[in-house]
């Protein structure tokens, strides 16, 4: 008999989030669910751990990092694998991908403690409107859109933020408002499905927590190809990946490659839960 698999979730979603739960019907009945930071769990007794709705981890980044170290040290099988999760915690991974030729949203990186003049950056880059966000974030927290006339007034705040965080500055990509953000879901490197996320009126952040709409839309073949190419350039075996992009004049720009706990929108495609289950079994069995 092989040991059962376990999903790691967080306290707020003790039975997994509703969408992730769709995969359970396609996995062995003895598959379990556990809270990632519950100290009573012996992870080693499972055949493998699948990370899912651990949606509080970014508030406990160093505890999560230590948790990954422990799982790795004891030899627990994780999907996605621990080194990939660690790499993906900090958006500086986008720099690595850019070096590998992936088209990303243009970014200026500001290190904590650095002195930076936001107006000068925008001017040098030729950006009228900018977005400032932290390199470790989720749900669009601490993410600002600054119109040209707001940039100078933001400087004191930027300086305060830079005492605590590493930040990134990007041009505001206006396509996010009308077309929205696309998420392409891949299992074991194979394209599965996509959704389009449109921000609520007056908002630019596409997250559903901020009123964004999730649309089960069909991307064009050319778009799927571009997203697939990004993953090929990344070129690391993974069980699940979400490629978040914005479409600028037909060219997809990578906003995030989510490998830790992305919502996978399994409900968008009736075949998706089975595809995810198959990828899990291939990775862990
Ligand atoms: N350069 C940009 N131009 C336009 N909109 C942006 C830009 N950067 C971020 N946004 C908007 O802000 C949202 C949050 O940004 P991003 O996804 O980078 O951060 P996050 O906090 O890690 O979010 P999550 O992990 O929940 O997706 C994006 O989904 C998008 O709607
Ligand atoms: Mg995002």
PDB file of C-alpha atoms and ligand atoms in Angstrom:
ATOM      1  CA  UNK A   1       0.000   0.000   0.000  1.00  0.00           C
ATOM      2  CA  UNK A   2       1.311   3.456  -0.850  1.00  0.00           C
ATOM      3  CA  UNK A   3       0.992   6.378   1.549  1.00  0.00           C
ATOM      4  CA  UNK A   4      -1.864   8.792   0.851  1.00  0.00           C
ATOM      5  CA  UNK A   5      -1.321  12.206  -0.711  1.00  0.00           C
ATOM      6  CA  UNK A   6      -2.081  15.389   1.211  1.00  0.00           C
ATOM      7  CA  UNK A   7      -3.062  18.891   0.147  1.00  0.00           C
ATOM      8  CA  UNK A   8      -1.580  21.775   2.116  1.00  0.00           C
ATOM      9  CA  UNK A   9      -3.997  24.625   2.754  1.00  0.00           C
ATOM     10  CA  UNK A  10      -4.347  27.458   5.327  1.00  0.00           C
ATOM     11  CA  UNK A  11      -6.518  27.908   8.423  1.00  0.00           C
ATOM     12  CA  UNK A  12      -9.061  30.042   6.580  1.00  0.00           C
ATOM     13  CA  UNK A  13      -9.728  27.211   4.072  1.00  0.00           C
ATOM     14  CA  UNK A  14      -9.531  24.014   6.148  1.00  0.00           C
ATOM     15  CA  UNK A  15     -11.323  22.013   3.424  1.00  0.00           C
ATOM     16  CA  UNK A  16      -9.419  23.690   0.575  1.00  0.00           C
ATOM     17  CA  UNK A  17     -10.951  26.464  -1.457  1.00  0.00           C
ATOM     18  CA  UNK A  18     -14.033  25.495  -3.437  1.00  0.00           C
ATOM     19  CA  UNK A  19     -12.262  25.535  -6.789  1.00  0.00           C
ATOM     20  CA  UNK A  20      -9.347  23.323  -5.697  1.00  0.00           C
ATOM     21  CA  UNK A  21     -11.789  20.852  -4.172  1.00  0.00           C
ATOM     22  CA  UNK A  22     -12.906  19.907  -7.689  1.00  0.00           C
ATOM     23  CA  UNK A  23      -9.704  17.891  -8.101  1.00  0.00           C
ATOM     24  CA  UNK A  24     -10.495  15.586  -5.150  1.00  0.00           C
ATOM     25  CA  UNK A  25     -13.044  13.563  -7.109  1.00  0.00           C
ATOM     26  CA  UNK A  26     -10.246  12.516  -9.469  1.00  0.00           C
ATOM     27  CA  UNK A  27      -7.755  11.419  -6.806  1.00  0.00           C
ATOM     28  CA  UNK A  28      -7.672   8.368  -4.500  1.00  0.00           C
ATOM     29  CA  UNK A  29     -10.347   8.560  -1.775  1.00  0.00           C
ATOM     30  CA  UNK A  30      -7.746   8.466   1.026  1.00  0.00           C
ATOM     31  CA  UNK A  31      -6.232  11.805  -0.115  1.00  0.00           C
ATOM     32  CA  UNK A  32      -6.114  14.223   2.830  1.00  0.00           C
ATOM     33  CA  UNK A  33      -6.049  17.944   3.569  1.00  0.00           C
ATOM     34  CA  UNK A  34      -3.858  19.599   6.226  1.00  0.00           C
ATOM     35  CA  UNK A  35      -3.065  23.146   7.373  1.00  0.00           C
ATOM     36  CA  UNK A  36       0.475  23.978   6.236  1.00  0.00           C
ATOM     37  CA  UNK A  37       1.570  25.563   9.541  1.00  0.00           C
ATOM     38  CA  UNK A  38      -0.148  23.086  11.864  1.00  0.00           C
ATOM     39  CA  UNK A  39       2.801  21.876  13.993  1.00  0.00           C
ATOM     40  CA  UNK A  40       1.123  18.519  14.735  1.00  0.00           C
ATOM     41  CA  UNK A  41       1.268  17.315  11.115  1.00  0.00           C
ATOM     42  CA  UNK A  42       3.868  14.715  10.232  1.00  0.00           C
ATOM     43  CA  UNK A  43       4.301  15.441   6.536  1.00  0.00           C
ATOM     44  CA  UNK A  44       6.713  12.588   6.016  1.00  0.00           C
ATOM     45  CA  UNK A  45       4.016  10.015   6.426  1.00  0.00           C
ATOM     46  CA  UNK A  46       2.367  11.144   3.200  1.00  0.00           C
ATOM     47  CA  UNK A  47       3.249  10.017  -0.293  1.00  0.00           C
ATOM     48  CA  UNK A  48       3.504  13.660  -1.341  1.00  0.00           C
ATOM     49  CA  UNK A  49       2.270  17.152  -0.508  1.00  0.00           C
ATOM     50  CA  UNK A  50       0.389  19.281  -3.021  1.00  0.00           C
ATOM     51  CA  UNK A  51       0.444  22.976  -2.194  1.00  0.00           C
ATOM     52  CA  UNK A  52      -2.927  24.651  -2.708  1.00  0.00           C
ATOM     53  CA  UNK A  53      -4.792  27.395  -0.882  1.00  0.00           C
ATOM     54  CA  UNK A  54      -1.992  28.445   1.531  1.00  0.00           C
ATOM     55  CA  UNK A  55      -3.198  31.988   0.994  1.00  0.00           C
ATOM     56  CA  UNK A  56      -1.725  33.415   4.177  1.00  0.00           C
ATOM     57  CA  UNK A  57       1.875  32.389   3.484  1.00  0.00           C
ATOM     58  CA  UNK A  58       3.059  35.795   2.274  1.00  0.00           C
ATOM     59  CA  UNK A  59       2.226  37.182   5.724  1.00  0.00           C
ATOM     60  CA  UNK A  60       4.545  34.517   7.171  1.00  0.00           C
ATOM     61  CA  UNK A  61       7.210  34.476   4.488  1.00  0.00           C
ATOM     62  CA  UNK A  62      10.107  33.455   6.715  1.00  0.00           C
ATOM     63  CA  UNK A  63       8.042  30.746   8.456  1.00  0.00           C
ATOM     64  CA  UNK A  64       7.062  29.407   5.045  1.00  0.00           C
ATOM     65  CA  UNK A  65      10.660  29.452   3.922  1.00  0.00           C
ATOM     66  CA  UNK A  66      11.655  27.505   7.054  1.00  0.00           C
ATOM     67  CA  UNK A  67       8.751  25.086   6.407  1.00  0.00           C
ATOM     68  CA  UNK A  68      10.111  24.455   2.913  1.00  0.00           C
ATOM     69  CA  UNK A  69      13.595  23.834   4.329  1.00  0.00           C
ATOM     70  CA  UNK A  70      12.157  21.302   6.794  1.00  0.00           C
ATOM     71  CA  UNK A  71      10.173  19.445   4.138  1.00  0.00           C
ATOM     72  CA  UNK A  72      13.223  19.341   1.919  1.00  0.00           C
ATOM     73  CA  UNK A  73      15.514  18.160   4.736  1.00  0.00           C
ATOM     74  CA  UNK A  74      13.176  15.324   5.730  1.00  0.00           C
ATOM     75  CA  UNK A  75      12.752  14.312   2.095  1.00  0.00           C
ATOM     76  CA  UNK A  76       9.002  14.953   1.786  1.00  0.00           C
ATOM     77  CA  UNK A  77       7.940  15.182  -1.856  1.00  0.00           C
ATOM     78  CA  UNK A  78       6.351  18.492  -2.683  1.00  0.00           C
ATOM     79  CA  UNK A  79       4.642  19.798  -5.718  1.00  0.00           C
ATOM     80  CA  UNK A  80       5.727  22.096  -6.929  1.00  0.00           C
ATOM     81  CA  UNK A  81       9.287  21.257  -5.704  1.00  0.00           C
ATOM     82  CA  UNK A  82      10.738  23.277  -2.809  1.00  0.00           C
ATOM     83  CA  UNK A  83      13.552  25.049  -4.732  1.00  0.00           C
ATOM     84  CA  UNK A  84      11.012  26.239  -7.315  1.00  0.00           C
ATOM     85  CA  UNK A  85       8.651  27.493  -4.604  1.00  0.00           C
ATOM     86  CA  UNK A  86      11.489  29.320  -2.873  1.00  0.00           C
ATOM     87  CA  UNK A  87      12.586  30.967  -6.119  1.00  0.00           C
ATOM     88  CA  UNK A  88       9.003  31.991  -6.869  1.00  0.00           C
ATOM     89  CA  UNK A  89       8.380  33.752  -3.517  1.00  0.00           C
ATOM     90  CA  UNK A  90      10.123  36.898  -4.572  1.00  0.00           C
ATOM     91  CA  UNK A  91       9.227  38.683  -7.808  1.00  0.00           C
ATOM     92  CA  UNK A  92      12.902  39.146  -8.611  1.00  0.00           C
ATOM     93  CA  UNK A  93      12.437  35.777 -10.361  1.00  0.00           C
ATOM     94  CA  UNK A  94      11.068  37.932 -13.200  1.00  0.00           C
ATOM     95  CA  UNK A  95      14.597  39.218 -13.731  1.00  0.00           C
ATOM     96  CA  UNK A  96      15.859  35.683 -14.234  1.00  0.00           C
ATOM     97  CA  UNK A  97      13.085  34.996 -16.723  1.00  0.00           C
ATOM     98  CA  UNK A  98      13.812  38.231 -18.566  1.00  0.00           C
ATOM     99  CA  UNK A  99      17.439  37.113 -18.903  1.00  0.00           C
ATOM    100  CA  UNK A 100      16.150  33.876 -20.390  1.00  0.00           C
ATOM    101  CA  UNK A 101      14.332  35.907 -23.029  1.00  0.00           C
ATOM    102  CA  UNK A 102      10.817  36.036 -21.560  1.00  0.00           C
ATOM    103  CA  UNK A 103       9.069  39.352 -22.355  1.00  0.00           C
ATOM    104  CA  UNK A 104       8.088  40.817 -18.979  1.00  0.00           C
ATOM    105  CA  UNK A 105       6.387  44.084 -18.046  1.00  0.00           C
ATOM    106  CA  UNK A 106       9.324  46.565 -18.040  1.00  0.00           C
ATOM    107  CA  UNK A 107      10.523  46.956 -14.461  1.00  0.00           C
ATOM    108  CA  UNK A 108      12.901  49.120 -12.438  1.00  0.00           C
ATOM    109  CA  UNK A 109      13.947  47.333  -9.241  1.00  0.00           C
ATOM    110  CA  UNK A 110      14.449  49.392  -6.067  1.00  0.00           C
ATOM    111  CA  UNK A 111      16.336  47.750  -3.229  1.00  0.00           C
ATOM    112  CA  UNK A 112      15.373  48.401   0.379  1.00  0.00           C
ATOM    113  CA  UNK A 113      17.372  51.287   1.810  1.00  0.00           C
ATOM    114  CA  UNK A 114      18.167  52.715  -1.623  1.00  0.00           C
ATOM    115  CA  UNK A 115      17.646  56.382  -2.391  1.00  0.00           C
ATOM    116  CA  UNK A 116      15.473  56.707  -5.488  1.00  0.00           C
ATOM    117  CA  UNK A 117      13.790  59.602  -7.202  1.00  0.00           C
ATOM    118  CA  UNK A 118      10.530  58.332  -8.645  1.00  0.00           C
ATOM    119  CA  UNK A 119      10.015  61.321 -10.932  1.00  0.00           C
ATOM    120  CA  UNK A 120      13.500  60.869 -12.395  1.00  0.00           C
ATOM    121  CA  UNK A 121      12.862  57.164 -12.967  1.00  0.00           C
ATOM    122  CA  UNK A 122       9.585  57.832 -14.777  1.00  0.00           C
ATOM    123  CA  UNK A 123      11.209  60.539 -16.866  1.00  0.00           C
ATOM    124  CA  UNK A 124      14.223  58.421 -17.784  1.00  0.00           C
ATOM    125  CA  UNK A 125      12.046  55.493 -18.769  1.00  0.00           C
ATOM    126  CA  UNK A 126       9.535  57.689 -20.598  1.00  0.00           C
ATOM    127  CA  UNK A 127       6.666  56.410 -18.428  1.00  0.00           C
ATOM    128  CA  UNK A 128       3.712  58.813 -18.010  1.00  0.00           C
ATOM    129  CA  UNK A 129       1.951  56.675 -15.469  1.00  0.00           C
ATOM    130  CA  UNK A 130       3.554  54.130 -13.149  1.00  0.00           C
ATOM    131  CA  UNK A 131       2.708  51.249 -10.845  1.00  0.00           C
ATOM    132  CA  UNK A 132       4.698  50.818  -7.624  1.00  0.00           C
ATOM    133  CA  UNK A 133       4.474  47.466  -5.838  1.00  0.00           C
ATOM    134  CA  UNK A 134       6.468  45.350  -3.390  1.00  0.00           C
ATOM    135  CA  UNK A 135       8.479  42.383  -4.666  1.00  0.00           C
ATOM    136  CA  UNK A 136       6.733  40.063  -2.196  1.00  0.00           C
ATOM    137  CA  UNK A 137       2.993  40.485  -2.368  1.00  0.00           C
ATOM    138  CA  UNK A 138      -0.371  38.947  -3.093  1.00  0.00           C
ATOM    139  CA  UNK A 139      -3.877  40.210  -3.766  1.00  0.00           C
ATOM    140  CA  UNK A 140      -2.541  43.513  -4.995  1.00  0.00           C
ATOM    141  CA  UNK A 141      -1.605  44.663  -1.492  1.00  0.00           C
ATOM    142  CA  UNK A 142       0.523  47.831  -1.304  1.00  0.00           C
ATOM    143  CA  UNK A 143       0.162  48.321  -5.049  1.00  0.00           C
ATOM    144  CA  UNK A 144      -0.232  51.875  -6.320  1.00  0.00           C
ATOM    145  CA  UNK A 145      -1.140  53.337  -9.689  1.00  0.00           C
ATOM    146  CA  UNK A 146       0.268  56.828 -10.015  1.00  0.00           C
ATOM    147  CA  UNK A 147      -0.813  59.201 -12.700  1.00  0.00           C
ATOM    148  CA  UNK A 148       1.827  61.588 -14.047  1.00  0.00           C
ATOM    149  CA  UNK A 149       0.647  64.382 -11.739  1.00  0.00           C
ATOM    150  CA  UNK A 150       0.708  62.109  -8.645  1.00  0.00           C
ATOM    151  CA  UNK A 151       4.285  60.885  -9.029  1.00  0.00           C
ATOM    152  CA  UNK A 152       6.121  63.750  -7.284  1.00  0.00           C
ATOM    153  CA  UNK A 153       3.712  63.756  -4.319  1.00  0.00           C
ATOM    154  CA  UNK A 154       4.337  60.019  -3.821  1.00  0.00           C
ATOM    155  CA  UNK A 155       8.076  60.530  -3.200  1.00  0.00           C
ATOM    156  CA  UNK A 156       7.919  60.760   0.647  1.00  0.00           C
ATOM    157  CA  UNK A 157       5.787  57.627   0.756  1.00  0.00           C
ATOM    158  CA  UNK A 158       8.199  55.816  -1.551  1.00  0.00           C
ATOM    159  CA  UNK A 159      11.042  56.711   0.773  1.00  0.00           C
ATOM    160  CA  UNK A 160       9.102  55.404   3.766  1.00  0.00           C
ATOM    161  CA  UNK A 161       8.240  52.179   1.949  1.00  0.00           C
ATOM    162  CA  UNK A 162      11.858  51.724   0.929  1.00  0.00           C
ATOM    163  CA  UNK A 163      12.910  51.630   4.566  1.00  0.00           C
ATOM    164  CA  UNK A 164      10.943  48.364   4.911  1.00  0.00           C
ATOM    165  CA  UNK A 165      10.543  46.767   1.464  1.00  0.00           C
ATOM    166  CA  UNK A 166      12.191  46.054  -1.856  1.00  0.00           C
ATOM    167  CA  UNK A 167       9.968  47.598  -4.510  1.00  0.00           C
ATOM    168  CA  UNK A 168       9.378  47.436  -8.213  1.00  0.00           C
ATOM    169  CA  UNK A 169       8.297  50.259 -10.516  1.00  0.00           C
ATOM    170  CA  UNK A 170       6.579  49.553 -13.845  1.00  0.00           C
ATOM    171  CA  UNK A 171       4.794  51.580 -16.476  1.00  0.00           C
ATOM    172  CA  UNK A 172       1.037  51.393 -16.000  1.00  0.00           C
ATOM    173  CA  UNK A 173      -0.207  49.113 -18.791  1.00  0.00           C
ATOM    174  CA  UNK A 174      -3.608  50.551 -19.787  1.00  0.00           C
ATOM    175  CA  UNK A 175      -4.782  47.330 -21.486  1.00  0.00           C
ATOM    176  CA  UNK A 176      -5.373  45.979 -17.983  1.00  0.00           C
ATOM    177  CA  UNK A 177      -8.496  48.141 -17.767  1.00  0.00           C
ATOM    178  CA  UNK A 178     -10.398  47.017 -20.889  1.00  0.00           C
ATOM    179  CA  UNK A 179      -9.061  43.607 -21.824  1.00  0.00           C
ATOM    180  CA  UNK A 180      -7.854  42.786 -18.327  1.00  0.00           C
ATOM    181  CA  UNK A 181      -5.257  40.245 -17.254  1.00  0.00           C
ATOM    182  CA  UNK A 182      -5.065  36.770 -18.761  1.00  0.00           C
ATOM    183  CA  UNK A 183      -4.148  33.713 -16.705  1.00  0.00           C
ATOM    184  CA  UNK A 184      -2.984  30.637 -18.636  1.00  0.00           C
ATOM    185  CA  UNK A 185      -2.995  27.389 -16.666  1.00  0.00           C
ATOM    186  CA  UNK A 186      -0.524  24.621 -17.441  1.00  0.00           C
ATOM    187  CA  UNK A 187      -0.212  21.133 -15.961  1.00  0.00           C
ATOM    188  CA  UNK A 188       3.101  19.334 -16.413  1.00  0.00           C
ATOM    189  CA  UNK A 189       4.025  21.816 -19.129  1.00  0.00           C
ATOM    190  CA  UNK A 190       0.821  21.187 -21.099  1.00  0.00           C
ATOM    191  CA  UNK A 191      -1.632  24.025 -21.696  1.00  0.00           C
ATOM    192  CA  UNK A 192      -4.979  23.326 -20.022  1.00  0.00           C
ATOM    193  CA  UNK A 193      -7.188  26.436 -20.044  1.00  0.00           C
ATOM    194  CA  UNK A 194      -7.243  30.200 -19.572  1.00  0.00           C
ATOM    195  CA  UNK A 195      -9.335  32.903 -17.956  1.00  0.00           C
ATOM    196  CA  UNK A 196      -9.484  36.657 -18.402  1.00  0.00           C
ATOM    197  CA  UNK A 197      -9.755  38.837 -15.316  1.00  0.00           C
ATOM    198  CA  UNK A 198     -11.275  42.257 -15.639  1.00  0.00           C
ATOM    199  CA  UNK A 199     -10.885  44.828 -12.875  1.00  0.00           C
ATOM    200  CA  UNK A 200     -13.999  46.398 -11.343  1.00  0.00           C
ATOM    201  CA  UNK A 201     -14.921  49.894 -12.597  1.00  0.00           C
ATOM    202  CA  UNK A 202     -12.479  52.438 -11.135  1.00  0.00           C
ATOM    203  CA  UNK A 203     -10.008  49.679 -10.091  1.00  0.00           C
ATOM    204  CA  UNK A 204      -6.898  48.484 -11.960  1.00  0.00           C
ATOM    205  CA  UNK A 205      -6.192  45.415  -9.868  1.00  0.00           C
ATOM    206  CA  UNK A 206      -7.844  42.385 -11.408  1.00  0.00           C
ATOM    207  CA  UNK A 207      -8.104  40.243  -8.258  1.00  0.00           C
ATOM    208  CA  UNK A 208     -11.560  38.956  -7.368  1.00  0.00           C
ATOM    209  CA  UNK A 209     -10.946  40.179  -3.778  1.00  0.00           C
ATOM    210  CA  UNK A 210     -11.028  43.654  -5.345  1.00  0.00           C
ATOM    211  CA  UNK A 211     -14.205  43.063  -7.296  1.00  0.00           C
ATOM    212  CA  UNK A 212     -12.500  41.793 -10.459  1.00  0.00           C
ATOM    213  CA  UNK A 213     -14.571  39.592 -12.774  1.00  0.00           C
ATOM    214  CA  UNK A 214     -13.267  36.196 -13.880  1.00  0.00           C
ATOM    215  CA  UNK A 215     -14.349  35.519 -17.466  1.00  0.00           C
ATOM    216  CA  UNK A 216     -14.079  32.016 -18.927  1.00  0.00           C
ATOM    217  CA  UNK A 217     -12.802  33.310 -22.231  1.00  0.00           C
ATOM    218  CA  UNK A 218     -10.983  31.653 -25.129  1.00  0.00           C
ATOM    219  CA  UNK A 219      -7.570  33.101 -25.943  1.00  0.00           C
ATOM    220  CA  UNK A 220      -6.391  32.985 -29.548  1.00  0.00           C
ATOM    221  CA  UNK A 221      -4.010  30.236 -30.680  1.00  0.00           C
ATOM    222  CA  UNK A 222      -1.288  32.880 -31.037  1.00  0.00           C
ATOM    223  CA  UNK A 223      -1.750  33.908 -27.408  1.00  0.00           C
ATOM    224  CA  UNK A 224      -1.593  30.317 -26.166  1.00  0.00           C
ATOM    225  CA  UNK A 225       1.586  29.863 -28.186  1.00  0.00           C
ATOM    226  CA  UNK A 226       3.191  32.913 -26.575  1.00  0.00           C
ATOM    227  CA  UNK A 227       2.266  31.756 -23.074  1.00  0.00           C
ATOM    228  CA  UNK A 228       3.571  28.276 -23.870  1.00  0.00           C
ATOM    229  CA  UNK A 229       6.807  29.768 -25.149  1.00  0.00           C
ATOM    230  CA  UNK A 230       7.294  31.638 -21.857  1.00  0.00           C
ATOM    231  CA  UNK A 231       7.032  28.348 -19.965  1.00  0.00           C
ATOM    232  CA  UNK A 232       9.424  26.647 -22.369  1.00  0.00           C
ATOM    233  CA  UNK A 233      11.946  29.417 -21.724  1.00  0.00           C
ATOM    234  CA  UNK A 234      11.458  28.856 -17.998  1.00  0.00           C
ATOM    235  CA  UNK A 235      12.144  25.189 -18.738  1.00  0.00           C
ATOM    236  CA  UNK A 236      11.697  23.522 -15.328  1.00  0.00           C
ATOM    237  CA  UNK A 237       9.476  20.523 -14.606  1.00  0.00           C
ATOM    238  CA  UNK A 238       6.427  21.585 -12.625  1.00  0.00           C
ATOM    239  CA  UNK A 239       3.033  20.074 -11.757  1.00  0.00           C
ATOM    240  CA  UNK A 240       1.060  23.293 -12.141  1.00  0.00           C
ATOM    241  CA  UNK A 241       1.889  26.777 -13.367  1.00  0.00           C
ATOM    242  CA  UNK A 242      -0.128  29.910 -13.961  1.00  0.00           C
ATOM    243  CA  UNK A 243       1.183  32.388 -16.492  1.00  0.00           C
ATOM    244  CA  UNK A 244      -0.309  35.848 -15.815  1.00  0.00           C
ATOM    245  CA  UNK A 245       0.048  38.277 -18.681  1.00  0.00           C
ATOM    246  CA  UNK A 246      -1.257  41.481 -20.118  1.00  0.00           C
ATOM    247  CA  UNK A 247      -1.799  41.743 -23.860  1.00  0.00           C
ATOM    248  CA  UNK A 248      -0.122  44.827 -25.320  1.00  0.00           C
ATOM    249  CA  UNK A 249      -0.909  45.110 -29.039  1.00  0.00           C
ATOM    250  CA  UNK A 250      -0.824  41.361 -29.524  1.00  0.00           C
ATOM    251  CA  UNK A 251       2.346  40.879 -27.517  1.00  0.00           C
ATOM    252  CA  UNK A 252       1.896  39.183 -24.170  1.00  0.00           C
ATOM    253  CA  UNK A 253       3.981  40.635 -21.340  1.00  0.00           C
ATOM    254  CA  UNK A 254       4.545  38.492 -18.294  1.00  0.00           C
ATOM    255  CA  UNK A 255       3.203  40.009 -15.085  1.00  0.00           C
ATOM    256  CA  UNK A 256       3.729  36.930 -12.891  1.00  0.00           C
ATOM    257  CA  UNK A 257       4.595  33.270 -13.220  1.00  0.00           C
ATOM    258  CA  UNK A 258       2.721  31.737 -10.302  1.00  0.00           C
ATOM    259  CA  UNK A 259       4.124  28.432  -9.081  1.00  0.00           C
ATOM    260  CA  UNK A 260       3.245  28.463  -5.375  1.00  0.00           C
ATOM    261  CA  UNK A 261      -0.482  28.672  -4.622  1.00  0.00           C
ATOM    262  CA  UNK A 262      -2.212  30.220  -7.642  1.00  0.00           C
ATOM    263  CA  UNK A 263      -5.928  29.785  -7.993  1.00  0.00           C
ATOM    264  CA  UNK A 264      -6.149  27.464 -10.995  1.00  0.00           C
ATOM    265  CA  UNK A 265      -9.740  28.242 -12.073  1.00  0.00           C
ATOM    266  CA  UNK A 266     -10.497  24.536 -12.464  1.00  0.00           C
ATOM    267  CA  UNK A 267     -14.190  25.408 -12.801  1.00  0.00           C
ATOM    268  CA  UNK A 268     -13.490  27.158 -16.111  1.00  0.00           C
ATOM    269  CA  UNK A 269     -13.094  23.869 -17.997  1.00  0.00           C
ATOM    270  CA  UNK A 270     -14.819  20.633 -17.066  1.00  0.00           C
ATOM    271  CA  UNK A 271     -11.773  18.591 -18.097  1.00  0.00           C
ATOM    272  CA  UNK A 272      -9.363  20.690 -15.994  1.00  0.00           C
ATOM    273  CA  UNK A 273      -9.827  18.924 -12.618  1.00  0.00           C
ATOM    274  CA  UNK A 274      -8.971  15.549 -14.198  1.00  0.00           C
ATOM    275  CA  UNK A 275      -5.960  17.037 -15.984  1.00  0.00           C
ATOM    276  CA  UNK A 276      -4.701  18.487 -12.715  1.00  0.00           C
ATOM    277  CA  UNK A 277      -5.207  15.133 -10.937  1.00  0.00           C
ATOM    278  CA  UNK A 278      -3.288  13.347 -13.674  1.00  0.00           C
ATOM    279  CA  UNK A 279      -0.402  15.807 -13.396  1.00  0.00           C
ATOM    280  CA  UNK A 280      -0.322  15.258  -9.609  1.00  0.00           C
ATOM    281  CA  UNK A 281      -0.229  11.474 -10.014  1.00  0.00           C
ATOM    282  CA  UNK A 282       2.519  11.755 -12.642  1.00  0.00           C
ATOM    283  CA  UNK A 283       4.588  13.995 -10.361  1.00  0.00           C
ATOM    284  CA  UNK A 284       4.133  12.131  -7.080  1.00  0.00           C
ATOM    285  CA  UNK A 285       3.684   8.495  -8.031  1.00  0.00           C
TER     286      UNK A 285
HETATM  287  N1  LIG B   1       2.308  47.484 -14.521  1.00  0.00           N
HETATM  288  C1  LIG B   1       1.015  47.320 -14.328  1.00  0.00           C
HETATM  289  N2  LIG B   1       0.110  47.926 -15.145  1.00  0.00           N
HETATM  290  C2  LIG B   1      -1.227  47.779 -14.935  1.00  0.00           C
HETATM  291  N3  LIG B   1      -1.756  47.060 -13.936  1.00  0.00           N
HETATM  292  C3  LIG B   1      -0.909  46.422 -13.104  1.00  0.00           C
HETATM  293  C4  LIG B   1       0.512  46.523 -13.240  1.00  0.00           C
HETATM  294  N4  LIG B   1       1.083  45.787 -12.253  1.00  0.00           N
HETATM  295  C5  LIG B   1       0.062  45.268 -11.537  1.00  0.00           C
HETATM  296  N5  LIG B   1      -1.142  45.642 -12.045  1.00  0.00           N
HETATM  297  C6  LIG B   1      -2.473  45.267 -11.536  1.00  0.00           C
HETATM  298  O1  LIG B   1      -2.353  45.014 -10.160  1.00  0.00           O
HETATM  299  C7  LIG B   1      -2.677  43.657  -9.869  1.00  0.00           C
HETATM  300  C8  LIG B   1      -1.753  43.121  -8.778  1.00  0.00           C
HETATM  301  O2  LIG B   1      -0.432  43.062  -9.255  1.00  0.00           O
HETATM  302  P1  LIG B   1       0.410  41.729  -9.228  1.00  0.00           P
HETATM  303  O3  LIG B   1      -0.398  40.631  -9.801  1.00  0.00           O
HETATM  304  O4  LIG B   1       1.718  42.020  -9.823  1.00  0.00           O
HETATM  305  O5  LIG B   1       0.610  41.575  -7.650  1.00  0.00           O
HETATM  306  P2  LIG B   1       0.227  40.553  -6.529  1.00  0.00           P
HETATM  307  O6  LIG B   1      -0.050  41.404  -5.345  1.00  0.00           O
HETATM  308  O7  LIG B   1       1.311  39.553  -6.463  1.00  0.00           O
HETATM  309  O8  LIG B   1      -1.091  39.832  -6.882  1.00  0.00           O
HETATM  310  P3  LIG B   1      -1.526  38.294  -6.988  1.00  0.00           P
HETATM  311  O9  LIG B   1      -0.390  37.439  -6.554  1.00  0.00           O
HETATM  312  O10 LIG B   1      -2.754  38.196  -6.112  1.00  0.00           O
HETATM  313  O11 LIG B   1      -1.842  38.149  -8.429  1.00  0.00           O
HETATM  314  C9  LIG B   1      -2.542  42.913 -11.202  1.00  0.00           C
HETATM  315  O12 LIG B   1      -3.376  41.790 -11.224  1.00  0.00           O
HETATM  316  C10 LIG B   1      -2.985  43.990 -12.187  1.00  0.00           C
HETATM  317  O13 LIG B   1      -4.388  44.035 -12.273  1.00  0.00           O
HETATM  318 MG1  LIG B   2      -1.024  38.839  -9.948  1.00  0.00          MG
END
